[in-house]
Every structure is written in C-alpha cells, then in structure tokens.
Tab-separated table of C-alpha atoms in Angstrom:
chain	number	residue	atom	x	y	z
A	11	UNK	CA	13.338	-33.420	-3.497
A	12	UNK	CA	16.889	-34.724	-3.317
A	13	UNK	CA	17.183	-33.688	0.329
A	14	UNK	CA	13.661	-34.724	1.356
A	15	UNK	CA	12.386	-37.596	3.417
A	16	UNK	CA	8.929	-38.889	2.495
A	17	UNK	CA	7.144	-41.011	5.075
A	18	UNK	CA	3.794	-42.682	5.568
A	19	UNK	CA	3.433	-42.564	9.327
A	20	UNK	CA	1.256	-40.908	11.928
A	21	UNK	CA	2.162	-37.216	11.734
A	22	UNK	CA	3.404	-37.137	15.323
A	23	UNK	CA	5.983	-39.845	14.568
A	24	UNK	CA	7.032	-38.175	11.340
A	25	UNK	CA	7.422	-34.801	12.976
A	26	UNK	CA	9.534	-36.072	15.857
A	27	UNK	CA	12.633	-35.866	13.646
A	28	UNK	CA	12.099	-32.338	12.294
A	29	UNK	CA	15.123	-30.137	12.743
A	30	UNK	CA	16.507	-26.733	11.950
A	31	UNK	CA	16.009	-25.480	8.405
A	32	UNK	CA	13.272	-28.068	7.745
A	33	UNK	CA	10.163	-27.209	5.745
A	34	UNK	CA	6.932	-28.830	7.044
A	35	UNK	CA	3.566	-28.690	5.348
A	36	UNK	CA	0.610	-29.869	7.444
A	37	UNK	CA	-2.618	-30.608	5.569
A	38	UNK	CA	-4.930	-32.387	8.045
A	39	UNK	CA	-8.539	-33.286	7.187
A	40	UNK	CA	-10.779	-30.238	7.196
A	41	UNK	CA	-12.607	-29.351	10.364
A	42	UNK	CA	-16.235	-30.327	10.021
A	43	UNK	CA	-15.547	-32.537	7.029
A	44	UNK	CA	-18.014	-35.279	6.246
A	45	UNK	CA	-15.334	-37.222	4.389
A	46	UNK	CA	-13.958	-40.205	6.317
A	47	UNK	CA	-10.209	-40.397	5.949
A	48	UNK	CA	-9.870	-43.214	8.449
A	49	UNK	CA	-8.388	-40.819	10.973
A	50	UNK	CA	-9.642	-38.580	13.710
A	51	UNK	CA	-10.451	-35.029	12.580
A	52	UNK	CA	-12.268	-33.429	15.522
A	53	UNK	CA	-11.087	-30.292	17.313
A	54	UNK	CA	-8.869	-32.247	19.729
A	55	UNK	CA	-7.059	-33.714	16.714
A	56	UNK	CA	-6.771	-30.255	15.082
A	57	UNK	CA	-5.334	-28.844	18.323
A	58	UNK	CA	-2.791	-31.670	18.364
A	59	UNK	CA	-1.734	-30.728	14.814
A	60	UNK	CA	-1.255	-27.070	15.824
A	61	UNK	CA	0.765	-28.204	18.864
A	62	UNK	CA	3.056	-30.133	16.516
A	63	UNK	CA	3.354	-27.036	14.312
A	64	UNK	CA	4.636	-25.200	17.407
A	65	UNK	CA	7.121	-27.994	18.201
A	66	UNK	CA	8.454	-28.013	14.640
A	67	UNK	CA	8.756	-24.223	14.710
A	68	UNK	CA	10.617	-24.421	18.015
A	69	UNK	CA	13.057	-26.831	16.333
A	70	UNK	CA	13.909	-24.144	13.783
A	71	UNK	CA	11.568	-25.248	10.996
A	72	UNK	CA	9.404	-23.238	8.590
A	73	UNK	CA	5.883	-24.676	8.936
A	74	UNK	CA	2.677	-24.188	6.970
A	75	UNK	CA	-0.720	-25.586	8.025
A	76	UNK	CA	-3.773	-25.409	5.758
A	77	UNK	CA	-7.393	-25.912	6.650
A	78	UNK	CA	-10.896	-24.536	6.095
A	79	UNK	CA	-12.140	-21.509	7.971
A	80	UNK	CA	-15.426	-22.117	9.738
A	81	UNK	CA	-16.005	-18.594	11.082
A	82	UNK	CA	-15.877	-19.724	14.703
A	83	UNK	CA	-12.449	-18.344	15.618
A	84	UNK	CA	-10.955	-21.815	16.252
A	85	UNK	CA	-7.622	-21.277	14.511
A	86	UNK	CA	-7.427	-17.656	15.583
A	87	UNK	CA	-7.503	-18.850	19.213
A	88	UNK	CA	-4.704	-21.393	18.547
A	89	UNK	CA	-2.426	-19.305	16.346
A	90	UNK	CA	-0.236	-17.850	19.110
A	91	UNK	CA	2.497	-15.797	17.461
A	92	UNK	CA	2.088	-17.545	14.088
A	93	UNK	CA	0.783	-15.672	11.100
A	94	UNK	CA	-2.737	-16.583	9.915
A	95	UNK	CA	-3.791	-15.791	6.344
A	96	UNK	CA	-7.301	-16.225	4.914
A	97	UNK	CA	-7.945	-16.586	1.209
A	98	UNK	CA	-11.041	-17.356	-0.859
A	99	UNK	CA	-11.192	-20.607	-2.823
A	100	UNK	CA	-13.691	-22.188	-5.203
A	101	UNK	CA	-13.991	-25.946	-5.195
A	102	UNK	CA	-14.669	-27.127	-8.714
A	103	UNK	CA	-14.090	-30.854	-8.186
A	104	UNK	CA	-14.734	-33.132	-5.266
A	105	UNK	CA	-16.477	-30.556	-3.096
A	106	UNK	CA	-19.206	-29.303	-5.317
A	107	UNK	CA	-22.687	-28.336	-4.245
A	108	UNK	CA	-25.552	-30.367	-5.756
A	109	UNK	CA	-28.347	-28.250	-7.183
A	110	UNK	CA	-31.509	-28.869	-9.232
A	111	UNK	CA	-29.466	-28.118	-12.367
A	112	UNK	CA	-26.578	-30.463	-11.503
A	113	UNK	CA	-23.479	-29.353	-9.610
A	114	UNK	CA	-22.016	-25.922	-9.024
A	115	UNK	CA	-18.680	-24.806	-7.677
A	116	UNK	CA	-18.647	-24.206	-3.939
A	117	UNK	CA	-16.971	-21.131	-2.459
A	118	UNK	CA	-15.135	-21.282	0.867
A	119	UNK	CA	-12.379	-19.603	2.858
A	120	UNK	CA	-9.105	-21.453	3.435
A	121	UNK	CA	-6.627	-20.567	6.144
A	122	UNK	CA	-2.891	-20.875	6.096
A	123	UNK	CA	-1.077	-20.800	9.439
A	124	UNK	CA	2.596	-19.893	9.057
A	125	UNK	CA	5.176	-20.617	11.711
A	126	UNK	CA	8.726	-19.469	10.989
A	127	UNK	CA	11.298	-20.844	13.407
A	128	UNK	CA	14.299	-20.001	11.254
C-alpha cells in the first residue's frame, strides 16, 4: 500500500482523481439490501456507480465492481464491454437465514464486473 491513497469521501469525489494504471475496487451496498448504510442504494445509485466504473476505465484504470445478482438482468444491461463474472457464495455471518432451528448459511450469487482500461 505504499503507493495507495485511502480516502473517506463520496465515491464520485474519490474517483475524480483516478488515472492511468490505477486499480479501483467498487463495493457499493447490495441491490435490494435491507441494511441501511446511510447512503442511497437504489438502482439509480447503482447505475451511477457503473458510470463511474466506465469513467475510471476510460482513464486507463483496472476496475472491479462487486454486488449481488438478483436474476433480473440489471448488471447485464449495464455491463457494456466489461466482463461480468458470476460466482456462488455462502453467507455464514451477518447474512444468515433464521430458521426454526436457529440460523443457517444463506446461498447467493455474487457478480464481479471487470473493466480493464490498461
């Protein structure tokens, strides 16, 4: 991390200084999340995040965006020429499903959108 800049700003302000050979990881709140992070997380917000992925990529950055797949084609419609990878996950803490016997791990599909502007 000797060549990294860590910030605590709105992502659009942070990403305004991204340049060539930068690495950007975008991890916005999940679509459809019931958790309140004190920030907007609706589809307009998610579209804004993908737009910033494109801007960073256009600046020559390597960009990864993670989120949850909701089987409605949302990220597929926004991906453009970026690569979209799905992979199964099992939540064992924080996002567990309550059952009559306690809690059980919850299965889901994560997506990773990859934009390579290098």
